Every structure is written in C-alpha cells, then in structure tokens.
Short mmCIF file of C-alpha atoms in Angstrom, two decimals:
data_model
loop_
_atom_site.label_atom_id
_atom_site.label_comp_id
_atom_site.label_asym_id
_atom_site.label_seq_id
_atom_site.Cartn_x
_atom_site.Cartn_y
_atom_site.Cartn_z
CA UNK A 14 103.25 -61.79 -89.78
CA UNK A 15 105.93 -61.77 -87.49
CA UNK A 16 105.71 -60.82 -83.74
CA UNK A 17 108.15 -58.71 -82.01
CA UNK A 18 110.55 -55.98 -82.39
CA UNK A 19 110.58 -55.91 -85.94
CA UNK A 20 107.06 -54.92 -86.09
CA UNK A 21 107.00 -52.05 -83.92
CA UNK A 22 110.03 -49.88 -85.84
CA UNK A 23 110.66 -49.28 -89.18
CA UNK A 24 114.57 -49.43 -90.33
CA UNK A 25 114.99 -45.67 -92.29
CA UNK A 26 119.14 -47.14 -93.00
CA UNK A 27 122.37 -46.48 -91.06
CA UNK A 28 121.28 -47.63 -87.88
CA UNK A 29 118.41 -45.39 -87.38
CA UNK A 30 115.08 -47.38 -86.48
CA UNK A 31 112.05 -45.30 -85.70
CA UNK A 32 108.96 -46.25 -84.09
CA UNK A 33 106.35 -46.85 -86.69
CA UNK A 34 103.39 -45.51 -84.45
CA UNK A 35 104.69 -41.94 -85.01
CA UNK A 36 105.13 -41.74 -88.47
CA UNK A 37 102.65 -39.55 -90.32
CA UNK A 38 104.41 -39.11 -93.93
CA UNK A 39 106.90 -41.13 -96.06
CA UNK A 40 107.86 -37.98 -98.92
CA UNK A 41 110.20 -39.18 -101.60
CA UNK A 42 112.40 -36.30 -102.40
CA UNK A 43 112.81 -35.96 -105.58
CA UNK A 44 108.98 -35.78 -105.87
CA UNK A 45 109.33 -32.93 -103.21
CA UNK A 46 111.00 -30.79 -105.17
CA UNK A 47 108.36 -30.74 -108.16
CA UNK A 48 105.70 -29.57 -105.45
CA UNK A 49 105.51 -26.04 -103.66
CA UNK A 50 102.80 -27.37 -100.91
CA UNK A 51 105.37 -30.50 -99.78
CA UNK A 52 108.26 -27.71 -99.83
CA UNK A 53 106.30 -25.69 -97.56
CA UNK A 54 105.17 -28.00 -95.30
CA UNK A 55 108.85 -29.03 -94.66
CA UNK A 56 110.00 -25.68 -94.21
CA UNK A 57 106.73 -25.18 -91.65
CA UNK A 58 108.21 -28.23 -89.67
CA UNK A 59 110.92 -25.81 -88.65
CA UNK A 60 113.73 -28.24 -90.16
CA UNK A 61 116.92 -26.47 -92.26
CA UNK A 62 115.89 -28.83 -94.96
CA UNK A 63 116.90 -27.75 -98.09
CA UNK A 64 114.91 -28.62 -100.26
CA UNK A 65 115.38 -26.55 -103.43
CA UNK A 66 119.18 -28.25 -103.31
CA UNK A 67 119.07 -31.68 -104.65
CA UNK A 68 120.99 -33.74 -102.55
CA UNK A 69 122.00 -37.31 -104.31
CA UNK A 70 122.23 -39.32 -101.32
CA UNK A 71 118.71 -38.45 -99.86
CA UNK A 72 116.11 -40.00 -101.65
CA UNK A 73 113.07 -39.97 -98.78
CA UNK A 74 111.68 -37.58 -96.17
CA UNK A 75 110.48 -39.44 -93.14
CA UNK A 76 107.69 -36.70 -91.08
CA UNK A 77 106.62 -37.90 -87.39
CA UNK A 78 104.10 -37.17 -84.87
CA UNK A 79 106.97 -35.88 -82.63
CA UNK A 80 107.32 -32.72 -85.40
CA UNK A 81 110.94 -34.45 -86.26
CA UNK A 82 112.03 -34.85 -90.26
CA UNK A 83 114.30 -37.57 -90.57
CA UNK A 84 116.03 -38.25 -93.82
CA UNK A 85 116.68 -41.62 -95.61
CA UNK A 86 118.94 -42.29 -98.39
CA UNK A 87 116.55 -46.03 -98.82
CA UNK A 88 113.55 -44.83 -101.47
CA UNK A 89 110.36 -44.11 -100.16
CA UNK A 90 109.49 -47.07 -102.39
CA UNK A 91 110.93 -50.11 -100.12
CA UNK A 92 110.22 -48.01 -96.77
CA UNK A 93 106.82 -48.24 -97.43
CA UNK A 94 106.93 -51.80 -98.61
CA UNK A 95 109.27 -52.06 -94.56
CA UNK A 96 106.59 -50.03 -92.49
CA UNK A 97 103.79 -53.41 -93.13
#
C-alpha cells in the first residue's frame, strides 16, 4: 500500500477530497430511495436532501462524523473500492 496523502482522503469527484477518518456511511442513492429508515436518517442529519426526487447526476450519499452529507455523482461502488 501506498504511503502518503492518498491514503488519508478519499476523492468523492470534482475536486472534493474528504478525510477518510470521518466517514461513517457510503449510501448509494438510488438504493436510498427504496428504504424509509435511510430516508429518515438523511432527513434527521438536518440536510435539504431530497430524497424522494431522483436526481440523475447523484448516484452516492457520503455521511461523516462531522454530521455533514456530501453528495457524489462517482457510485458508491468504486468509492468504496477508493476509501482502502
């Protein structure tokens, strides 16, 4: 594995790196839409996420320690595969 930078953030797309120590959920967002409980817990985070709207270019939901929802239009697939 490689030292460094690289290893500490994780890349979420359009020049937005966040620091992999704080994330706490990768949600894809299609898959948030089939399920009441991950709708709710992104409305608790206090974010003006719309969920119930299907929005093309997002495809993930990025939760961190800091109570911040980022959004990513990379799949929750290859972010995952990023974050080791």
């Amino acid at each position: 594995m490689k030292k460094g930078i690289y290893n500490m953030f994780l890349h979420i797309g359009e020049n937005n790196l966040i620091p992999k120590k704080e994330i706490v959920a990768i949600i894809d967002a299609k898959a948030s839409l089939k399920s009441e409980d991950t709708k709710n817990l992104l409305e608790f985070m206090g974010e003006r996420i719309d969920v119930n709207r299907e929005d093309k270019n997002i495809r993930t939901y990025i939760i961190t320690s800091k109570n911040k929802i980022y959004k990513s239009k990379i799949s929750s697939k290859t972010l995952v595969r990023r974050s080791y």
